[in-house]
Structures are given as structure tokens and as C-alpha cells.
Amino acid sequence: MTSGTYLVTGGAGYVGGVVAAHLLAAGHAVTVLDDLSTGFREGVPRGARFIEGRVQDAARHLGGGYDAVLHFAASSQVAESVARPEKYWDNNVGGTMALLAAMRGAGVRNLVFSSTAATYGEPSRTPVRETDPTAPTSPYGASKLAVDHMIGGEAAAHGLAAVSLRYFNVAGAHRAPDGTLYGERHDPESHLIPLVLQAALGRRDAVQVYGDDYPTPDGTCVRDYIHVADLAAAHLLALTAAAPGEHLICNLGNGNGFSVREVVAAVREVTGLPVPESPAPRRPGDPAVLVASAATARDRLGWRPARAALTDIVADAWAFARRDGA
């Protein structure tokens, strides 16, 4: 791929920041647009131009000269979306609508969108394929599905070349060529692997297990975990995967699911530390099993995960969690 100039919305967050770091390492020019509502200024990789602002105001910042937009800016908590659906329609749908209008006005005709396997809801089969029915069980998943429909219409009507990447649980950490370690950090934290690592480190009393009566082998939810560096590689491949007027949807996953209790066991194995568990009620909107088939990503993007083992993912996340002050 020849060097390009890219806008990364939400690039101060976990996944957006790692993708921005990969773009820079590949020799591209990167601008990050982020309002820092959930991201961190130090999460923006060195070498990227930074604009503090909302994606709803993208028209102020998106001039000519950008080859593509990689769109990560969104609210992404399932439980919060059930309690505050209006926030998700405003941020995820309204924000993307404003971004598409800004791209149209600036003549930027390439988009890679950070979608989610939550668009499928409770899948009728696993692994989930892109042709399977979409029936999201939360406003979060519904808002992301609405954006996918919006992007499809934009591609058909206005010649946008777009790729939506649907994934669920991203974990691990990435070490950039300059030695900077980029890992998962939210305030408050809500993702399983960092929560389990915090319990191992004694930073929380126990890890809460939300539901132990799901129709799964050990009663806990099963998810497909992807290493964040593998995910970033897929985003770079997606930049040139779609033709003008095409909206390509690709699932990303390892094809294997791991339950909550298997994740806890992997953390105990990697760290050698005890991890106390605390039972908790099911969270609204959580499907029992969500595992994605990545056959389309393999065929269209040439993508295969290089770090598929759960213990490898946990080990990289562990390295980030042990940083001073983390």
C-alpha cells in the first residue's frame, strides 16, 4: 500500500489508538479526532496530529487531502445503552450521519467502520456469518446496525467505498516500534479481561460473573476474543478492499469462543495469581454465545489472526496491566 493520509475518529481510545499506531508504523500520515469523553490524550500515538472535538463536528476538520476515514468514535457499553438509549442514537447514529455528510462535502470516498457482532443479537447458529439474520438485543447493537444500513445507502447513492468490520471482544496490548505499550483502559472499566487482571492484582476484590445459568457448557457467556494487533491489521487491509459504491461487511474473529470462566482460568495460568469470583445477575442485552466466522475477511481482505491463543492475548494484556500506575 502506498502511503496515505487518514483521519481516525475515536483515535484516543483503545482500538482506534492501536490502529492509528499501525498506520503510522506503515508510513502513513494520521490525524486523530477525539473528544476525550472516554479516550485518553496519551492514547494518541506519537506522530499523529490530534484534534480534540466531536465527530458530530467533523465538517470543521475534514478538508480535502484525506484518502480515507477510519471511524471508531462511538459509545459502546451494552448495559449503559439499555439504560440510556438516547445517548447511543445521538452519538453512534447522529455522529455517523454528520461524519458521512462531512465526507461527502470534502470528497473523501473511502471509509472503514468499526462495527460489532452485537448487531446479530442472539445468533441462530455459531459461528455467525455475515448473511445471518441481524436482531440486536441492545440499543448499542441496534445503533451500530443502523449505521451499517446508513453506510450501505451512502455507498449505493454516492459512490462511497466502505468496509464495516464486525467484531465483539478485543483484548491484549500492542507494543509500538518506539516501545510504547498500548492497552485496554476504560474509566470505569467494563471489559472482562482487564477486570479479571485487576482482580488478580488486588485492585478489586473480585471479578463479577454476570450470570452462570446460560445455555453454555459452564453456564457463563461465551465470546470470541481477538488480539488488538490482529484487529488493527484487518483495518489496514480493509482500506483498499471495497470498490466505489460497495459496502463490504466482514466479521472478524478467531472462530473459537471462550467462556467467562475460561478467561478467568487463563488469567490464573498466565499470572500465577488467584482470582476471586463473585456471582452477579445477568446483564440486560447480553447474548449467551457470540462467535464470528471470519471466512469473508480471509477471502476478501487476506486476513488471518496471528495471535489467536487466549493465553497469548491475556499475556499481552497482563504486560500492560502491570505498568506503573496502570
Tab-separated table of C-alpha atoms in Angstrom:
chain	number	residue	atom	x	y	z
A	1	MET	CA	0.000	0.000	0.000
A	2	THR	CA	1.349	3.440	-0.901
A	3	SER	CA	1.493	5.984	1.893
A	4	GLY	CA	-1.739	7.861	2.540
A	5	THR	CA	-3.360	10.452	4.776
A	6	TYR	CA	-6.052	9.216	7.135
A	7	LEU	CA	-8.498	10.590	9.688
A	8	VAL	CA	-9.084	8.291	12.671
A	9	THR	CA	-12.174	9.230	14.673
A	10	GLY	CA	-12.020	7.950	18.243
A	11	GLY	CA	-8.271	7.513	17.889
A	12	ALA	CA	-7.613	8.292	21.560
A	13	GLY	CA	-9.455	5.122	22.528
A	14	TYR	CA	-8.140	1.593	22.817
A	15	VAL	CA	-8.777	0.153	19.348
A	16	GLY	CA	-8.597	3.467	17.497
A	17	GLY	CA	-5.267	4.293	19.118
A	18	VAL	CA	-3.732	0.949	18.185
A	19	VAL	CA	-4.964	1.272	14.599
A	20	ALA	CA	-3.506	4.798	14.439
A	21	ALA	CA	-0.176	3.416	15.701
A	22	HIS	CA	-0.212	0.737	12.986
A	23	LEU	CA	-0.955	3.338	10.316
A	24	LEU	CA	1.972	5.462	11.466
A	25	ALA	CA	4.305	2.451	11.557
A	26	ALA	CA	3.291	1.711	7.951
A	27	GLY	CA	4.386	5.194	6.896
A	28	HIS	CA	1.000	6.933	6.696
A	29	ALA	CA	0.039	10.413	7.899
A	30	VAL	CA	-2.604	10.261	10.639
A	31	THR	CA	-4.957	12.797	12.191
A	32	VAL	CA	-6.902	11.718	15.281
A	33	LEU	CA	-10.276	13.320	16.064
A	34	ASP	CA	-11.498	12.532	19.581
A	35	ASP	CA	-13.478	14.413	22.228
A	36	LEU	CA	-11.685	12.506	25.054
A	37	SER	CA	-15.013	11.625	26.665
A	38	THR	CA	-13.835	8.017	27.009
A	39	GLY	CA	-10.395	8.128	25.384
A	40	PHE	CA	-7.113	9.416	26.776
A	41	ARG	CA	-4.803	12.030	25.320
A	42	GLU	CA	-1.798	9.784	26.000
A	43	GLY	CA	-3.520	7.085	23.942
A	44	VAL	CA	-2.921	9.116	20.792
A	45	PRO	CA	0.291	7.718	19.289
A	46	ARG	CA	3.293	9.970	18.857
A	47	GLY	CA	3.487	11.276	15.326
A	48	ALA	CA	-0.253	11.686	14.895
A	49	ARG	CA	-1.855	15.113	14.603
A	50	PHE	CA	-4.520	15.476	17.286
A	51	ILE	CA	-7.786	17.428	17.160
A	52	GLU	CA	-9.956	17.491	20.265
A	53	GLY	CA	-13.524	17.545	19.040
A	54	ARG	CA	-16.718	15.583	18.461
A	55	VAL	CA	-17.362	13.538	15.350
A	56	GLN	CA	-20.620	15.493	15.001
A	57	ASP	CA	-18.408	18.474	14.133
A	58	ALA	CA	-16.286	16.602	11.584
A	59	ALA	CA	-17.184	19.101	8.852
A	60	ARG	CA	-14.996	21.662	10.653
A	61	HIS	CA	-11.951	19.451	10.405
A	62	LEU	CA	-12.389	17.222	7.357
A	63	GLY	CA	-10.968	19.157	4.454
A	64	GLY	CA	-9.545	17.847	1.228
A	65	GLY	CA	-6.456	15.702	1.180
A	66	TYR	CA	-7.676	12.724	3.223
A	67	ASP	CA	-7.591	9.372	1.484
A	68	ALA	CA	-9.970	7.694	3.916
A	69	VAL	CA	-11.645	7.842	7.316
A	70	LEU	CA	-11.391	5.070	9.903
A	71	HIS	CA	-14.385	5.554	12.191
A	72	PHE	CA	-14.191	4.343	15.806
A	73	ALA	CA	-15.889	7.208	17.664
A	74	ALA	CA	-18.921	5.707	19.432
A	75	SER	CA	-20.490	4.809	22.749
A	76	SER	CA	-20.008	1.078	23.261
A	77	GLN	CA	-21.379	-0.215	26.579
A	78	VAL	CA	-24.261	-2.683	26.271
A	79	ALA	CA	-25.712	-2.160	29.760
A	80	GLU	CA	-25.485	1.630	29.518
A	81	SER	CA	-27.235	1.531	26.149
A	82	VAL	CA	-30.196	-0.236	27.755
A	83	ALA	CA	-30.382	2.421	30.494
A	84	ARG	CA	-29.631	5.409	28.212
A	85	PRO	CA	-30.618	4.519	24.643
A	86	GLU	CA	-30.884	8.166	23.625
A	87	LYS	CA	-27.131	8.600	24.128
A	88	TYR	CA	-26.437	5.780	21.684
A	89	TRP	CA	-28.749	7.063	18.987
A	90	ASP	CA	-27.210	10.522	19.324
A	91	ASN	CA	-23.539	9.516	19.456
A	92	ASN	CA	-23.481	6.479	17.205
A	93	VAL	CA	-26.167	7.225	14.638
A	94	GLY	CA	-26.237	11.026	14.736
A	95	GLY	CA	-22.462	11.244	14.862
A	96	THR	CA	-22.014	8.958	11.872
A	97	MET	CA	-24.663	10.798	9.885
A	98	ALA	CA	-22.738	14.038	10.424
A	99	LEU	CA	-19.464	12.315	9.512
A	100	LEU	CA	-20.865	10.928	6.241
A	101	ALA	CA	-22.144	14.372	5.307
A	102	ALA	CA	-18.717	15.870	6.054
A	103	MET	CA	-17.001	13.184	3.955
A	104	ARG	CA	-19.391	13.822	1.083
A	105	GLY	CA	-18.710	17.547	1.246
A	106	ALA	CA	-14.933	17.058	1.344
A	107	GLY	CA	-14.886	14.439	-1.401
A	108	VAL	CA	-13.493	11.695	0.855
A	109	ARG	CA	-14.852	8.481	-0.623
A	110	ASN	CA	-13.312	5.697	1.482
A	111	LEU	CA	-14.472	4.552	4.914
A	112	VAL	CA	-13.609	1.755	7.321
A	113	PHE	CA	-16.211	1.457	10.073
A	114	SER	CA	-15.776	-0.184	13.464
A	115	SER	CA	-18.989	-2.197	13.695
A	116	THR	CA	-19.811	-5.044	16.072
A	117	ALA	CA	-21.012	-8.639	16.216
A	118	ALA	CA	-23.653	-7.320	18.645
A	119	THR	CA	-25.655	-6.486	15.512
A	120	TYR	CA	-26.583	-10.185	15.331
A	121	GLY	CA	-28.136	-10.388	18.802
A	122	GLU	CA	-28.785	-13.981	19.838
A	123	PRO	CA	-27.462	-15.764	16.742
A	124	SER	CA	-29.372	-18.689	15.312
A	125	ARG	CA	-26.081	-20.543	14.758
A	126	THR	CA	-22.410	-20.230	15.503
A	127	PRO	CA	-20.050	-19.236	14.145
A	128	VAL	CA	-22.054	-16.268	12.861
A	129	ARG	CA	-21.807	-15.381	9.173
A	130	GLU	CA	-22.474	-12.008	7.566
A	131	THR	CA	-25.550	-13.406	5.797
A	132	ASP	CA	-27.163	-14.492	9.061
A	133	PRO	CA	-30.137	-12.508	10.423
A	134	THR	CA	-29.447	-9.352	12.422
A	135	ALA	CA	-31.599	-8.969	15.532
A	136	PRO	CA	-29.660	-6.917	18.112
A	137	THR	CA	-30.688	-7.324	21.750
A	138	SER	CA	-29.489	-3.910	22.940
A	139	PRO	CA	-29.697	-0.289	21.767
A	140	TYR	CA	-25.914	-0.436	21.328
A	141	GLY	CA	-26.169	-3.244	18.774
A	142	ALA	CA	-29.209	-1.608	17.169
A	143	SER	CA	-27.386	1.700	16.771
A	144	LYS	CA	-24.422	0.009	15.091
A	145	LEU	CA	-26.754	-1.899	12.763
A	146	ALA	CA	-28.494	1.367	11.876
A	147	VAL	CA	-25.111	2.840	10.963
A	148	ASP	CA	-24.341	-0.167	8.760
A	149	HIS	CA	-27.618	0.446	6.907
A	150	MET	CA	-26.762	4.130	6.630
A	151	ILE	CA	-23.344	3.355	5.158
A	152	GLY	CA	-24.882	0.921	2.670
A	153	GLY	CA	-27.213	3.645	1.439
A	154	GLU	CA	-24.357	6.147	1.201
A	155	ALA	CA	-22.311	3.710	-0.871
A	156	ALA	CA	-25.154	2.955	-3.262
A	157	ALA	CA	-26.235	6.575	-3.712
A	158	HIS	CA	-22.948	8.457	-3.602
A	159	GLY	CA	-20.188	6.025	-4.571
A	160	LEU	CA	-18.639	5.553	-1.136
A	161	ALA	CA	-16.210	2.624	-0.868
A	162	ALA	CA	-16.860	1.262	2.614
A	163	VAL	CA	-15.975	-1.699	4.796
A	164	SER	CA	-17.728	-2.485	8.078
A	165	LEU	CA	-15.755	-4.761	10.392
A	166	ARG	CA	-17.930	-6.612	12.885
A	167	TYR	CA	-16.157	-7.921	15.979
A	168	PHE	CA	-17.017	-8.364	19.597
A	169	ASN	CA	-14.371	-8.748	22.293
A	170	VAL	CA	-10.989	-7.167	21.593
A	171	ALA	CA	-8.179	-7.670	24.088
A	172	GLY	CA	-4.422	-7.781	24.516
A	173	ALA	CA	-1.934	-4.963	24.074
A	174	HIS	CA	0.302	-3.664	21.300
A	175	ARG	CA	3.909	-2.517	21.628
A	176	ALA	CA	4.737	0.119	19.012
A	177	PRO	CA	8.181	0.314	17.357
A	178	ASP	CA	9.115	3.171	19.722
A	179	GLY	CA	8.430	0.900	22.708
A	180	THR	CA	5.134	2.483	23.740
A	181	LEU	CA	2.639	-0.076	25.036
A	182	TYR	CA	-0.999	0.489	24.059
A	183	GLY	CA	-3.549	-1.455	26.072
A	184	GLU	CA	-7.118	-1.544	27.233
A	185	ARG	CA	-8.175	1.092	29.731
A	186	HIS	CA	-11.617	2.457	30.400
A	187	ASP	CA	-12.983	4.635	33.177
A	188	PRO	CA	-14.923	2.907	34.569
A	189	GLU	CA	-13.571	-0.394	33.268
A	190	SER	CA	-16.216	-2.788	31.944
A	191	HIS	CA	-14.381	-5.307	29.752
A	192	LEU	CA	-13.736	-8.761	31.079
A	193	ILE	CA	-10.004	-9.396	30.643
A	194	PRO	CA	-8.803	-6.117	32.251
A	195	LEU	CA	-11.338	-6.622	35.057
A	196	VAL	CA	-10.009	-10.119	35.748
A	197	LEU	CA	-6.439	-8.801	35.693
A	198	GLN	CA	-7.395	-6.070	38.172
A	199	ALA	CA	-8.762	-8.769	40.491
A	200	ALA	CA	-5.515	-10.719	40.117
A	201	LEU	CA	-3.542	-7.601	41.055
A	202	GLY	CA	-5.749	-6.915	44.074
A	203	ARG	CA	-7.089	-3.687	42.579
A	204	ARG	CA	-10.616	-5.004	43.010
A	205	ASP	CA	-11.960	-7.533	45.495
A	206	ALA	CA	-13.266	-9.991	42.885
A	207	VAL	CA	-14.349	-10.316	39.288
A	208	GLN	CA	-18.108	-10.328	38.878
A	209	VAL	CA	-19.532	-13.173	36.820
A	210	TYR	CA	-22.727	-11.853	35.253
A	211	GLY	CA	-24.926	-14.916	35.041
A	212	ASP	CA	-23.998	-18.566	35.474
A	213	ASP	CA	-27.169	-20.124	34.058
A	214	TYR	CA	-26.727	-19.503	30.335
A	215	PRO	CA	-27.153	-22.467	27.939
A	216	THR	CA	-23.372	-22.919	27.616
A	217	PRO	CA	-21.064	-25.709	28.846
A	218	ASP	CA	-20.209	-23.953	32.136
A	219	GLY	CA	-23.230	-21.637	32.348
A	220	THR	CA	-21.310	-18.420	31.602
A	221	CYS	CA	-21.319	-16.286	28.454
A	222	VAL	CA	-19.084	-17.349	25.561
A	223	ARG	CA	-17.296	-14.766	23.426
A	224	ASP	CA	-14.792	-14.703	20.569
A	225	TYR	CA	-11.663	-12.787	21.664
A	226	ILE	CA	-9.429	-11.059	19.111
A	227	HIS	CA	-5.980	-9.645	19.769
A	228	VAL	CA	-5.997	-5.883	19.221
A	229	ALA	CA	-2.953	-6.067	16.922
A	230	ASP	CA	-4.735	-8.611	14.696
A	231	LEU	CA	-7.725	-6.298	14.617
A	232	ALA	CA	-5.558	-3.353	13.598
A	233	ALA	CA	-4.048	-5.372	10.766
A	234	ALA	CA	-7.548	-6.053	9.424
A	235	HIS	CA	-8.366	-2.336	9.400
A	236	LEU	CA	-5.318	-1.544	7.290
A	237	LEU	CA	-6.192	-4.323	4.843
A	238	ALA	CA	-9.766	-3.010	4.647
A	239	LEU	CA	-8.623	0.398	3.380
A	240	THR	CA	-8.322	-0.910	-0.175
A	241	ALA	CA	-10.793	-3.818	-0.070
A	242	ALA	CA	-14.010	-2.159	-1.292
A	243	ALA	CA	-14.785	-0.752	-4.729
A	244	PRO	CA	-16.598	2.600	-5.164
A	245	GLY	CA	-20.284	2.054	-4.491
A	246	GLU	CA	-19.638	-1.116	-2.477
A	247	HIS	CA	-20.332	-1.668	1.209
A	248	LEU	CA	-18.417	-4.770	2.276
A	249	ILE	CA	-19.250	-6.308	5.668
A	250	CYS	CA	-16.698	-8.625	7.269
A	251	ASN	CA	-16.844	-10.432	10.574
A	252	LEU	CA	-13.585	-10.658	12.487
A	253	GLY	CA	-12.972	-13.440	14.938
A	254	ASN	CA	-10.892	-16.430	15.871
A	255	GLY	CA	-13.769	-18.801	15.202
A	256	ASN	CA	-13.466	-20.166	18.757
A	257	GLY	CA	-15.317	-18.912	21.793
A	258	PHE	CA	-14.154	-18.757	25.388
A	259	SER	CA	-16.451	-18.573	28.393
A	260	VAL	CA	-16.080	-16.146	31.278
A	261	ARG	CA	-14.753	-18.946	33.463
A	262	GLU	CA	-12.241	-19.984	30.798
A	263	VAL	CA	-10.963	-16.402	30.690
A	264	VAL	CA	-10.582	-16.408	34.481
A	265	ALA	CA	-8.697	-19.711	34.268
A	266	ALA	CA	-6.381	-18.291	31.574
A	267	VAL	CA	-5.580	-15.281	33.777
A	268	ARG	CA	-4.757	-17.579	36.688
A	269	GLU	CA	-2.474	-19.611	34.397
A	270	VAL	CA	-0.650	-16.598	32.952
A	271	THR	CA	-0.255	-14.629	36.189
A	272	GLY	CA	0.092	-17.448	38.677
A	273	LEU	CA	-2.199	-15.463	40.952
A	274	PRO	CA	-5.586	-16.270	42.499
A	275	VAL	CA	-8.633	-14.531	41.020
A	276	PRO	CA	-11.635	-14.303	43.361
A	277	GLU	CA	-15.038	-14.578	41.652
A	278	SER	CA	-18.345	-13.016	42.695
A	279	PRO	CA	-21.666	-14.146	41.182
A	280	ALA	CA	-23.901	-11.395	39.776
A	281	PRO	CA	-27.197	-11.276	37.853
A	282	ARG	CA	-27.243	-11.394	34.085
A	283	ARG	CA	-26.734	-8.059	32.323
A	284	PRO	CA	-29.606	-6.927	30.099
A	285	GLY	CA	-28.912	-7.434	26.414
A	286	ASP	CA	-26.092	-9.996	26.777
A	287	PRO	CA	-26.396	-12.946	24.325
A	288	ALA	CA	-25.288	-16.360	25.615
A	289	VAL	CA	-22.857	-17.124	22.769
A	290	LEU	CA	-21.278	-14.832	20.203
A	291	VAL	CA	-18.612	-16.331	17.951
A	292	ALA	CA	-17.904	-14.984	14.464
A	293	SER	CA	-16.844	-16.686	11.247
A	294	ALA	CA	-14.029	-14.735	9.590
A	295	ALA	CA	-14.250	-16.531	6.224
A	296	THR	CA	-15.199	-13.354	4.346
A	297	ALA	CA	-12.322	-11.394	5.920
A	298	ARG	CA	-9.969	-14.199	4.931
A	299	ASP	CA	-11.239	-14.257	1.348
A	300	ARG	CA	-11.691	-10.524	0.711
A	301	LEU	CA	-9.043	-8.960	2.956
A	302	GLY	CA	-6.485	-11.748	3.082
A	303	TRP	CA	-6.696	-11.539	6.873
A	304	ARG	CA	-5.910	-14.263	9.374
A	305	PRO	CA	-5.409	-13.767	13.113
A	306	ALA	CA	-1.788	-14.277	14.128
A	307	ARG	CA	-2.360	-14.241	17.914
A	308	ALA	CA	-5.382	-16.478	18.392
A	309	ALA	CA	-4.433	-18.291	21.623
A	310	LEU	CA	-6.288	-16.942	24.666
A	311	THR	CA	-3.181	-17.217	26.863
A	312	ASP	CA	-1.191	-15.108	24.369
A	313	ILE	CA	-3.894	-12.423	24.396
A	314	VAL	CA	-4.006	-12.476	28.194
A	315	ALA	CA	-0.205	-12.366	28.487
A	316	ASP	CA	-0.018	-9.145	26.432
A	317	ALA	CA	-2.863	-7.617	28.435
A	318	TRP	CA	-1.027	-8.635	31.610
A	319	ALA	CA	2.110	-6.798	30.497
A	320	PHE	CA	0.056	-3.622	30.079
A	321	ALA	CA	-1.804	-4.072	33.376
A	322	ARG	CA	1.468	-4.320	35.341
A	323	ARG	CA	2.766	-0.947	34.152
A	324	ASP	CA	3.473	1.529	36.934
A	325	GLY	CA	0.312	3.488	37.604
A	326	ALA	CA	-1.842	1.402	35.300
